[in-house]
PDB file of C-alpha atoms in Angstrom:
ATOM      1  CA  UNK A   1       7.514  -0.191  -1.893  1.00 37.00           C
ATOM      2  CA  UNK A   2       5.836   1.975  -4.751  1.00 42.00           C
ATOM      3  CA  UNK A   3       7.599   4.272  -6.784  1.00 44.00           C
ATOM      4  CA  UNK A   4       4.459   6.426  -7.242  1.00 50.00           C
ATOM      5  CA  UNK A   5       4.599   9.793  -5.180  1.00 45.00           C
ATOM      6  CA  UNK A   6       1.598  10.373  -2.916  1.00 48.00           C
ATOM      7  CA  UNK A   7      -1.522  11.606  -4.325  1.00 48.00           C
ATOM      8  CA  UNK A   8      -0.760  14.871  -2.232  1.00 50.00           C
ATOM      9  CA  UNK A   9       2.210  15.523  -4.168  1.00 54.00           C
ATOM     10  CA  UNK A  10       3.223  19.052  -5.061  1.00 56.00           C
ATOM     11  CA  UNK A  11       1.511  18.582  -8.484  1.00 75.00           C
ATOM     12  CA  UNK A  12      -1.506  18.856  -6.974  1.00 80.00           C
ATOM     13  CA  UNK A  13      -2.870  22.379  -6.223  1.00 86.00           C
ATOM     14  CA  UNK A  14      -4.860  21.932  -3.312  1.00 88.00           C
ATOM     15  CA  UNK A  15      -6.068  25.055  -2.985  1.00 89.00           C
ATOM     16  CA  UNK A  16      -7.455  25.173  -6.406  1.00 91.00           C
ATOM     17  CA  UNK A  17      -9.107  21.692  -5.184  1.00 89.00           C
ATOM     18  CA  UNK A  18     -10.524  22.829  -2.075  1.00 91.00           C
ATOM     19  CA  UNK A  19     -12.172  26.019  -4.203  1.00 92.00           C
ATOM     20  CA  UNK A  20     -13.388  23.441  -7.186  1.00 92.00           C
ATOM     21  CA  UNK A  21     -14.951  21.633  -4.104  1.00 91.00           C
ATOM     22  CA  UNK A  22     -16.684  24.236  -2.672  1.00 91.00           C
ATOM     23  CA  UNK A  23     -18.163  25.477  -5.578  1.00 92.00           C
ATOM     24  CA  UNK A  24     -19.781  21.779  -6.786  1.00 92.00           C
ATOM     25  CA  UNK A  25     -20.929  21.400  -3.436  1.00 92.00           C
ATOM     26  CA  UNK A  26     -22.864  24.708  -3.786  1.00 91.00           C
ATOM     27  CA  UNK A  27     -23.882  23.709  -7.337  1.00 92.00           C
ATOM     28  CA  UNK A  28     -25.382  20.845  -5.704  1.00 92.00           C
ATOM     29  CA  UNK A  29     -27.651  22.256  -2.966  1.00 93.00           C
ATOM     30  CA  UNK A  30     -31.168  23.476  -4.368  1.00 92.00           C
ATOM     31  CA  UNK A  31     -31.563  27.468  -3.948  1.00 91.00           C
ATOM     32  CA  UNK A  32     -34.197  26.244  -1.172  1.00 92.00           C
ATOM     33  CA  UNK A  33     -31.469  24.983   0.982  1.00 92.00           C
ATOM     34  CA  UNK A  34     -29.159  27.882   1.362  1.00 89.00           C
ATOM     35  CA  UNK A  35     -29.065  30.296   3.774  1.00 89.00           C
ATOM     36  CA  UNK A  36     -27.183  33.316   4.478  1.00 85.00           C
ATOM     37  CA  UNK A  37     -24.102  33.073   7.522  1.00 82.00           C
ATOM     38  CA  UNK A  38     -23.248  36.826   8.946  1.00 79.00           C
ATOM     39  CA  UNK A  39     -20.322  37.704   9.940  1.00 76.00           C
ATOM     40  CA  UNK A  40     -21.560  39.160  13.225  1.00 77.00           C
ATOM     41  CA  UNK A  41     -25.329  38.873  14.314  1.00 75.00           C
ATOM     42  CA  UNK A  42     -25.716  42.660  14.259  1.00 73.00           C
ATOM     43  CA  UNK A  43     -23.659  42.963  10.861  1.00 75.00           C
ATOM     44  CA  UNK A  44     -25.879  43.789   7.862  1.00 74.00           C
ATOM     45  CA  UNK A  45     -23.250  41.675   5.658  1.00 78.00           C
ATOM     46  CA  UNK A  46     -23.325  37.973   5.191  1.00 79.00           C
ATOM     47  CA  UNK A  47     -22.453  35.348   2.601  1.00 83.00           C
ATOM     48  CA  UNK A  48     -24.368  32.112   1.349  1.00 87.00           C
ATOM     49  CA  UNK A  49     -23.602  29.252   2.218  1.00 90.00           C
ATOM     50  CA  UNK A  50     -25.820  25.502   2.105  1.00 92.00           C
ATOM     51  CA  UNK A  51     -27.705  24.462   5.623  1.00 92.00           C
ATOM     52  CA  UNK A  52     -25.714  21.808   7.205  1.00 92.00           C
ATOM     53  CA  UNK A  53     -28.202  18.635   6.014  1.00 95.00           C
ATOM     54  CA  UNK A  54     -27.998  19.962   2.323  1.00 94.00           C
ATOM     55  CA  UNK A  55     -24.739  20.854   2.579  1.00 93.00           C
ATOM     56  CA  UNK A  56     -23.485  16.805   3.994  1.00 95.00           C
ATOM     57  CA  UNK A  57     -25.607  15.619   1.485  1.00 95.00           C
ATOM     58  CA  UNK A  58     -24.045  17.449  -1.588  1.00 94.00           C
ATOM     59  CA  UNK A  59     -20.517  16.935  -0.224  1.00 95.00           C
ATOM     60  CA  UNK A  60     -20.887  13.506   0.260  1.00 95.00           C
ATOM     61  CA  UNK A  61     -22.799  12.717  -3.478  1.00 94.00           C
ATOM     62  CA  UNK A  62     -19.596  15.197  -4.853  1.00 94.00           C
ATOM     63  CA  UNK A  63     -17.452  12.933  -2.918  1.00 94.00           C
ATOM     64  CA  UNK A  64     -18.599   9.941  -4.402  1.00 94.00           C
ATOM     65  CA  UNK A  65     -18.785  11.500  -7.779  1.00 94.00           C
ATOM     66  CA  UNK A  66     -14.958  12.084  -7.370  1.00 93.00           C
ATOM     67  CA  UNK A  67     -14.423   8.538  -6.490  1.00 94.00           C
ATOM     68  CA  UNK A  68     -15.709   7.168  -9.120  1.00 94.00           C
ATOM     69  CA  UNK A  69     -13.635   9.328 -11.425  1.00 95.00           C
ATOM     70  CA  UNK A  70     -10.407   8.296  -9.603  1.00 95.00           C
ATOM     71  CA  UNK A  71     -11.537   4.740 -10.243  1.00 95.00           C
ATOM     72  CA  UNK A  72     -12.313   5.808 -14.377  1.00 95.00           C
ATOM     73  CA  UNK A  73      -8.569   6.649 -14.183  1.00 96.00           C
ATOM     74  CA  UNK A  74      -7.269   3.788 -12.311  1.00 96.00           C
ATOM     75  CA  UNK A  75      -8.799   1.511 -15.053  1.00 95.00           C
ATOM     76  CA  UNK A  76      -6.869   4.212 -17.489  1.00 94.00           C
ATOM     77  CA  UNK A  77      -3.382   3.449 -15.625  1.00 95.00           C
ATOM     78  CA  UNK A  78      -4.247  -0.317 -15.710  1.00 94.00           C
ATOM     79  CA  UNK A  79      -4.350  -0.095 -19.555  1.00 93.00           C
ATOM     80  CA  UNK A  80      -0.799   1.794 -19.923  1.00 93.00           C
ATOM     81  CA  UNK A  81       0.956  -1.051 -17.414  1.00 91.00           C
ATOM     82  CA  UNK A  82       0.398  -0.162 -13.871  1.00 93.00           C
ATOM     83  CA  UNK A  83       0.250  -3.158 -11.600  1.00 92.00           C
ATOM     84  CA  UNK A  84      -2.657  -3.461  -9.054  1.00 94.00           C
ATOM     85  CA  UNK A  85       0.148  -3.388  -6.312  1.00 93.00           C
ATOM     86  CA  UNK A  86       0.465   0.185  -7.450  1.00 94.00           C
ATOM     87  CA  UNK A  87      -2.860   0.886  -8.225  1.00 96.00           C
ATOM     88  CA  UNK A  88      -3.235   0.292  -4.136  1.00 95.00           C
ATOM     89  CA  UNK A  89      -0.484   2.491  -3.275  1.00 94.00           C
ATOM     90  CA  UNK A  90      -1.944   5.129  -5.008  1.00 94.00           C
ATOM     91  CA  UNK A  91      -5.514   4.468  -3.845  1.00 94.00           C
ATOM     92  CA  UNK A  92      -3.765   4.732  -0.520  1.00 92.00           C
ATOM     93  CA  UNK A  93      -5.410   1.362   0.481  1.00 93.00           C
ATOM     94  CA  UNK A  94      -4.304   0.214   3.791  1.00 90.00           C
ATOM     95  CA  UNK A  95      -2.891  -3.117   5.125  1.00 88.00           C
ATOM     96  CA  UNK A  96      -5.428  -5.135   6.823  1.00 89.00           C
ATOM     97  CA  UNK A  97      -5.663  -8.468   7.711  1.00 86.00           C
ATOM     98  CA  UNK A  98      -9.386  -8.849   6.342  1.00 91.00           C
ATOM     99  CA  UNK A  99      -7.980  -7.985   2.829  1.00 91.00           C
ATOM    100  CA  UNK A 100      -5.449  -8.463   0.054  1.00 92.00           C
ATOM    101  CA  UNK A 101      -4.589  -4.652  -1.132  1.00 93.00           C
ATOM    102  CA  UNK A 102      -4.089  -5.905  -4.516  1.00 93.00           C
ATOM    103  CA  UNK A 103      -7.420  -7.017  -4.463  1.00 94.00           C
ATOM    104  CA  UNK A 104      -9.210  -4.363  -2.445  1.00 95.00           C
ATOM    105  CA  UNK A 105      -7.634  -2.299  -5.497  1.00 96.00           C
ATOM    106  CA  UNK A 106      -9.035  -4.299  -8.040  1.00 96.00           C
ATOM    107  CA  UNK A 107     -12.371  -5.227  -6.551  1.00 95.00           C
ATOM    108  CA  UNK A 108     -12.787  -1.162  -5.671  1.00 95.00           C
ATOM    109  CA  UNK A 109     -12.172  -0.110  -9.460  1.00 96.00           C
ATOM    110  CA  UNK A 110     -14.194  -2.797 -10.682  1.00 94.00           C
ATOM    111  CA  UNK A 111     -17.135  -2.025  -8.608  1.00 90.00           C
ATOM    112  CA  UNK A 112     -19.648  -4.796  -6.930  1.00 85.00           C
ATOM    113  CA  UNK A 113     -20.583  -7.867  -8.291  1.00 80.00           C
ATOM    114  CA  UNK A 114     -23.730  -7.701 -10.406  1.00 69.00           C
ATOM    115  CA  UNK A 115     -27.271  -8.656  -9.017  1.00 66.00           C
ATOM    116  CA  UNK A 116     -26.726 -11.622 -11.257  1.00 63.00           C
ATOM    117  CA  UNK A 117     -23.517 -12.942  -9.485  1.00 58.00           C
ATOM    118  CA  UNK A 118     -21.272 -12.425 -11.934  1.00 60.00           C
ATOM    119  CA  UNK A 119     -17.899 -12.140 -11.258  1.00 82.00           C
ATOM    120  CA  UNK A 120     -16.417  -8.409 -11.210  1.00 88.00           C
ATOM    121  CA  UNK A 121     -14.339  -7.421 -14.580  1.00 92.00           C
ATOM    122  CA  UNK A 122     -12.310  -4.756 -15.880  1.00 94.00           C
ATOM    123  CA  UNK A 123     -11.821  -3.569 -19.146  1.00 95.00           C
ATOM    124  CA  UNK A 124      -9.064  -1.437 -20.524  1.00 95.00           C
ATOM    125  CA  UNK A 125      -6.786  -1.301 -23.765  1.00 95.00           C
ATOM    126  CA  UNK A 126      -3.460  -2.866 -23.357  1.00 95.00           C
ATOM    127  CA  UNK A 127      -1.307   0.095 -24.147  1.00 94.00           C
ATOM    128  CA  UNK A 128       2.016   1.425 -22.752  1.00 90.00           C
ATOM    129  CA  UNK A 129       5.366   0.864 -24.914  1.00 91.00           C
ATOM    130  CA  UNK A 130       4.563  -2.851 -25.169  1.00 93.00           C
ATOM    131  CA  UNK A 131       0.871  -2.636 -25.653  1.00 94.00           C
ATOM    132  CA  UNK A 132      -0.538  -4.987 -28.222  1.00 95.00           C
ATOM    133  CA  UNK A 133      -3.780  -2.656 -28.533  1.00 96.00           C
ATOM    134  CA  UNK A 134      -6.006  -5.498 -27.536  1.00 96.00           C
ATOM    135  CA  UNK A 135      -9.150  -4.901 -25.448  1.00 96.00           C
ATOM    136  CA  UNK A 136      -9.137  -6.443 -22.164  1.00 96.00           C
ATOM    137  CA  UNK A 137     -10.708  -8.432 -19.476  1.00 95.00           C
ATOM    138  CA  UNK A 138      -8.775  -8.215 -16.108  1.00 95.00           C
ATOM    139  CA  UNK A 139     -10.574 -10.643 -13.474  1.00 93.00           C
ATOM    140  CA  UNK A 140      -8.190  -9.239 -11.108  1.00 93.00           C
ATOM    141  CA  UNK A 141      -4.901 -10.376  -8.990  1.00 93.00           C
ATOM    142  CA  UNK A 142      -6.186 -13.756  -7.862  1.00 90.00           C
ATOM    143  CA  UNK A 143      -3.987 -16.008  -9.431  1.00 86.00           C
ATOM    144  CA  UNK A 144      -0.138 -16.050  -9.990  1.00 78.00           C
ATOM    145  CA  UNK A 145       0.266 -15.607 -13.781  1.00 85.00           C
ATOM    146  CA  UNK A 146      -1.060 -12.768 -15.124  1.00 88.00           C
ATOM    147  CA  UNK A 147      -2.147 -14.805 -18.320  1.00 87.00           C
ATOM    148  CA  UNK A 148      -4.698 -16.365 -15.941  1.00 90.00           C
ATOM    149  CA  UNK A 149      -6.412 -13.398 -15.164  1.00 92.00           C
ATOM    150  CA  UNK A 150      -6.262 -11.699 -18.399  1.00 93.00           C
ATOM    151  CA  UNK A 151      -7.908 -12.565 -21.902  1.00 94.00           C
ATOM    152  CA  UNK A 152      -7.621 -10.425 -24.982  1.00 96.00           C
ATOM    153  CA  UNK A 153      -4.419  -9.811 -25.800  1.00 96.00           C
ATOM    154  CA  UNK A 154      -2.720 -10.326 -29.092  1.00 96.00           C
ATOM    155  CA  UNK A 155      -0.419 -13.364 -29.200  1.00 94.00           C
ATOM    156  CA  UNK A 156       3.341 -12.579 -28.849  1.00 94.00           C
ATOM    157  CA  UNK A 157       1.928  -9.295 -26.693  1.00 95.00           C
ATOM    158  CA  UNK A 158       4.922  -8.461 -25.500  1.00 95.00           C
ATOM    159  CA  UNK A 159       3.541  -6.324 -22.184  1.00 93.00           C
ATOM    160  CA  UNK A 160       1.893  -9.629 -21.361  1.00 93.00           C
ATOM    161  CA  UNK A 161       4.904 -11.596 -21.764  1.00 94.00           C
ATOM    162  CA  UNK A 162       7.085  -9.049 -19.483  1.00 92.00           C
ATOM    163  CA  UNK A 163       4.253  -9.385 -16.732  1.00 92.00           C
ATOM    164  CA  UNK A 164       4.559 -13.157 -16.775  1.00 92.00           C
ATOM    165  CA  UNK A 165       8.583 -13.262 -16.712  1.00 94.00           C
ATOM    166  CA  UNK A 166       8.452 -10.451 -13.947  1.00 91.00           C
ATOM    167  CA  UNK A 167       6.260 -13.124 -11.837  1.00 92.00           C
ATOM    168  CA  UNK A 168       8.703 -15.735 -12.927  1.00 94.00           C
ATOM    169  CA  UNK A 169      11.266 -13.796 -11.269  1.00 95.00           C
ATOM    170  CA  UNK A 170       9.676 -13.017  -8.242  1.00 93.00           C
ATOM    171  CA  UNK A 171       8.695 -16.369  -7.829  1.00 94.00           C
ATOM    172  CA  UNK A 172      12.313 -17.447  -8.116  1.00 96.00           C
ATOM    173  CA  UNK A 173      13.476 -14.779  -5.821  1.00 96.00           C
ATOM    174  CA  UNK A 174      10.724 -15.692  -3.176  1.00 94.00           C
ATOM    175  CA  UNK A 175      12.128 -19.530  -3.267  1.00 96.00           C
ATOM    176  CA  UNK A 176      15.710 -18.494  -3.115  1.00 96.00           C
ATOM    177  CA  UNK A 177      14.977 -16.627  -0.173  1.00 96.00           C
ATOM    178  CA  UNK A 178      12.856 -19.472   1.631  1.00 96.00           C
ATOM    179  CA  UNK A 179      16.129 -21.676   0.741  1.00 97.00           C
ATOM    180  CA  UNK A 180      18.388 -19.007   2.620  1.00 97.00           C
ATOM    181  CA  UNK A 181      15.929 -18.565   5.449  1.00 97.00           C
ATOM    182  CA  UNK A 182      15.780 -22.386   6.109  1.00 97.00           C
ATOM    183  CA  UNK A 183      19.497 -22.270   6.061  1.00 97.00           C
ATOM    184  CA  UNK A 184      20.272 -19.149   8.400  1.00 97.00           C
ATOM    185  CA  UNK A 185      17.480 -19.857  11.013  1.00 97.00           C
ATOM    186  CA  UNK A 186      19.462 -22.965  12.713  1.00 97.00           C
ATOM    187  CA  UNK A 187      22.214 -20.464  12.737  1.00 97.00           C
ATOM    188  CA  UNK A 188      20.016 -18.594  15.228  1.00 96.00           C
ATOM    189  CA  UNK A 189      21.115 -20.060  18.419  1.00 95.00           C
ATOM    190  CA  UNK A 190      20.042 -17.363  20.806  1.00 95.00           C
ATOM    191  CA  UNK A 191      16.695 -17.104  22.330  1.00 95.00           C
ATOM    192  CA  UNK A 192      16.816 -13.368  21.796  1.00 96.00           C
ATOM    193  CA  UNK A 193      17.721 -13.624  17.854  1.00 96.00           C
ATOM    194  CA  UNK A 194      15.178 -16.217  17.516  1.00 96.00           C
ATOM    195  CA  UNK A 195      12.520 -13.993  19.147  1.00 97.00           C
ATOM    196  CA  UNK A 196      13.818 -11.140  16.983  1.00 97.00           C
ATOM    197  CA  UNK A 197      13.346 -13.549  13.942  1.00 97.00           C
ATOM    198  CA  UNK A 198       9.796 -13.832  14.287  1.00 97.00           C
ATOM    199  CA  UNK A 199       8.814 -10.478  15.370  1.00 97.00           C
ATOM    200  CA  UNK A 200      10.667  -9.336  11.966  1.00 97.00           C
ATOM    201  CA  UNK A 201       8.191 -11.927  10.033  1.00 96.00           C
ATOM    202  CA  UNK A 202       5.270 -10.658  11.771  1.00 95.00           C
ATOM    203  CA  UNK A 203       5.763  -7.012  10.912  1.00 95.00           C
ATOM    204  CA  UNK A 204       6.550  -8.202   7.101  1.00 93.00           C
ATOM    205  CA  UNK A 205       2.897 -10.247   7.324  1.00 90.00           C
ATOM    206  CA  UNK A 206       1.126  -7.374   8.939  1.00 91.00           C
ATOM    207  CA  UNK A 207       2.087  -4.450   6.732  1.00 88.00           C
ATOM    208  CA  UNK A 208       4.956  -2.941   8.687  1.00 91.00           C
ATOM    209  CA  UNK A 209       2.777  -2.891  11.711  1.00 92.00           C
ATOM    210  CA  UNK A 210       5.394  -3.138  15.220  1.00 95.00           C
ATOM    211  CA  UNK A 211       3.378  -4.047  18.246  1.00 94.00           C
ATOM    212  CA  UNK A 212       4.417  -2.933  21.610  1.00 93.00           C
ATOM    213  CA  UNK A 213       7.773  -4.246  21.923  1.00 96.00           C
ATOM    214  CA  UNK A 214      10.214  -3.129  24.250  1.00 95.00           C
ATOM    215  CA  UNK A 215      12.962  -0.627  23.140  1.00 95.00           C
ATOM    216  CA  UNK A 216      15.915  -3.204  22.624  1.00 96.00           C
ATOM    217  CA  UNK A 217      13.025  -5.698  20.889  1.00 96.00           C
ATOM    218  CA  UNK A 218      12.348  -2.770  18.541  1.00 97.00           C
ATOM    219  CA  UNK A 219      15.643  -1.658  17.632  1.00 97.00           C
ATOM    220  CA  UNK A 220      16.636  -4.928  16.571  1.00 97.00           C
ATOM    221  CA  UNK A 221      13.491  -5.365  14.104  1.00 97.00           C
ATOM    222  CA  UNK A 222      14.432  -2.164  12.707  1.00 97.00           C
ATOM    223  CA  UNK A 223      17.792  -2.596  12.401  1.00 97.00           C
ATOM    224  CA  UNK A 224      17.144  -6.407  10.836  1.00 97.00           C
ATOM    225  CA  UNK A 225      14.323  -4.409   8.417  1.00 97.00           C
ATOM    226  CA  UNK A 226      16.946  -1.402   8.031  1.00 96.00           C
ATOM    227  CA  UNK A 227      13.954   0.615   8.949  1.00 96.00           C
ATOM    228  CA  UNK A 228      15.360   4.176   9.351  1.00 96.00           C
ATOM    229  CA  UNK A 229      12.152   5.829   9.988  1.00 95.00           C
ATOM    230  CA  UNK A 230      11.066   3.217  12.825  1.00 96.00           C
ATOM    231  CA  UNK A 231      14.753   3.916  14.326  1.00 96.00           C
ATOM    232  CA  UNK A 232      14.457   7.554  14.531  1.00 95.00           C
ATOM    233  CA  UNK A 233      11.047   7.062  16.043  1.00 95.00           C
ATOM    234  CA  UNK A 234      12.482   5.006  19.007  1.00 93.00           C
ATOM    235  CA  UNK A 235      15.495   8.199  19.107  1.00 95.00           C
ATOM    236  CA  UNK A 236      17.754   6.574  17.972  1.00 95.00           C
ATOM    237  CA  UNK A 237      20.247   8.366  14.891  1.00 90.00           C
ATOM    238  CA  UNK A 238      22.266   5.957  14.252  1.00 94.00           C
ATOM    239  CA  UNK A 239      22.654   1.868  13.449  1.00 95.00           C
ATOM    240  CA  UNK A 240      25.963   1.625  15.542  1.00 95.00           C
ATOM    241  CA  UNK A 241      23.843   3.074  18.520  1.00 95.00           C
ATOM    242  CA  UNK A 242      20.849   1.174  18.317  1.00 96.00           C
ATOM    243  CA  UNK A 243      23.329  -1.954  17.823  1.00 96.00           C
ATOM    244  CA  UNK A 244      24.745  -0.841  21.046  1.00 95.00           C
ATOM    245  CA  UNK A 245      21.728  -0.695  22.960  1.00 95.00           C
ATOM    246  CA  UNK A 246      20.157  -3.975  22.191  1.00 96.00           C
ATOM    247  CA  UNK A 247      23.767  -5.450  22.877  1.00 95.00           C
ATOM    248  CA  UNK A 248      23.955  -3.902  26.228  1.00 93.00           C
ATOM    249  CA  UNK A 249      20.516  -5.460  27.119  1.00 90.00           C
ATOM    250  CA  UNK A 250      21.414  -8.885  26.187  1.00 91.00           C
ATOM    251  CA  UNK A 251      22.494 -12.246  28.697  1.00 89.00           C
ATOM    252  CA  UNK A 252      25.005 -13.234  26.480  1.00 89.00           C
ATOM    253  CA  UNK A 253      26.154 -10.509  23.966  1.00 92.00           C
ATOM    254  CA  UNK A 254      27.412 -12.347  20.532  1.00 94.00           C
ATOM    255  CA  UNK A 255      31.299 -11.462  19.987  1.00 93.00           C
ATOM    256  CA  UNK A 256      30.574 -10.202  16.756  1.00 96.00           C
ATOM    257  CA  UNK A 257      27.100  -7.776  16.899  1.00 95.00           C
ATOM    258  CA  UNK A 258      27.358  -7.381  13.351  1.00 95.00           C
ATOM    259  CA  UNK A 259      27.898 -11.200  11.993  1.00 96.00           C
ATOM    260  CA  UNK A 260      24.855 -11.688  14.624  1.00 97.00           C
ATOM    261  CA  UNK A 261      22.617  -9.207  12.865  1.00 97.00           C
ATOM    262  CA  UNK A 262      23.342 -10.742   9.278  1.00 97.00           C
ATOM    263  CA  UNK A 263      22.841 -14.017  10.752  1.00 97.00           C
ATOM    264  CA  UNK A 264      19.223 -13.006  11.857  1.00 97.00           C
ATOM    265  CA  UNK A 265      18.530 -11.149   8.879  1.00 97.00           C
ATOM    266  CA  UNK A 266      19.203 -13.955   6.555  1.00 97.00           C
ATOM    267  CA  UNK A 267      17.290 -16.103   9.051  1.00 97.00           C
ATOM    268  CA  UNK A 268      13.941 -13.682   8.610  1.00 97.00           C
ATOM    269  CA  UNK A 269      14.035 -12.035   5.464  1.00 97.00           C
ATOM    270  CA  UNK A 270      16.362 -14.714   3.167  1.00 96.00           C
ATOM    271  CA  UNK A 271      18.476 -11.680   2.522  1.00 95.00           C
ATOM    272  CA  UNK A 272      22.478 -11.580   3.095  1.00 92.00           C
ATOM    273  CA  UNK A 273      24.343  -9.058   3.796  1.00 86.00           C
TER     274      UNK A 273
END
């Protein structure tokens, strides 16, 4: 989960933004494409506004320029040390089966592939507390090791070393969790438990998307993932209440519901309680 706030955080004055956008759109519309809107048909008072087509075209142009400016700032964040996953969060890129979010973030910021067919690149200065100050060519988050994706770091760059170490820890953690899942899955012996494992894995691999499962099925997945927001959406305020609902619908309820849940969680996520 990202530690960044939404782009609509309170630090952004949306009233000021709306006023600036309105002025920018009006400034982009030729005088001949402006009209006067009267408050009432019989009124002598009115105020100028763009004609609909001209206003739409101007607004789209302003939006495109604002998006380009956002991508420029994203490059700055990359230079300060933000990952492409974090930038994807800030750009509010939705999960999709058609792309990897961090790769889509890079591709958006880098822009289209050149007409000569060259790969995309993002250029930045290695900054931040550990930065080496060198000019970096970033080819995107397509390979594992950061050093495989970036050229230009000074020898011994502390930022690059930290990113490589973080990647190695991430891989070690993934291997550990895979081992836990392999060990725990045979311990899930009931059909509902096994189905819950598969549903949890589906949600994890589909950007947190739940399907149209029954209430008990949804509750089981939410409990495994400790997804209190989903529990509340289904109408359950506590884990205990949700667990009682699940157990009441099982043909052979477990003697130890908490132990059952812990085993299913380990089998589905590789996390032990």
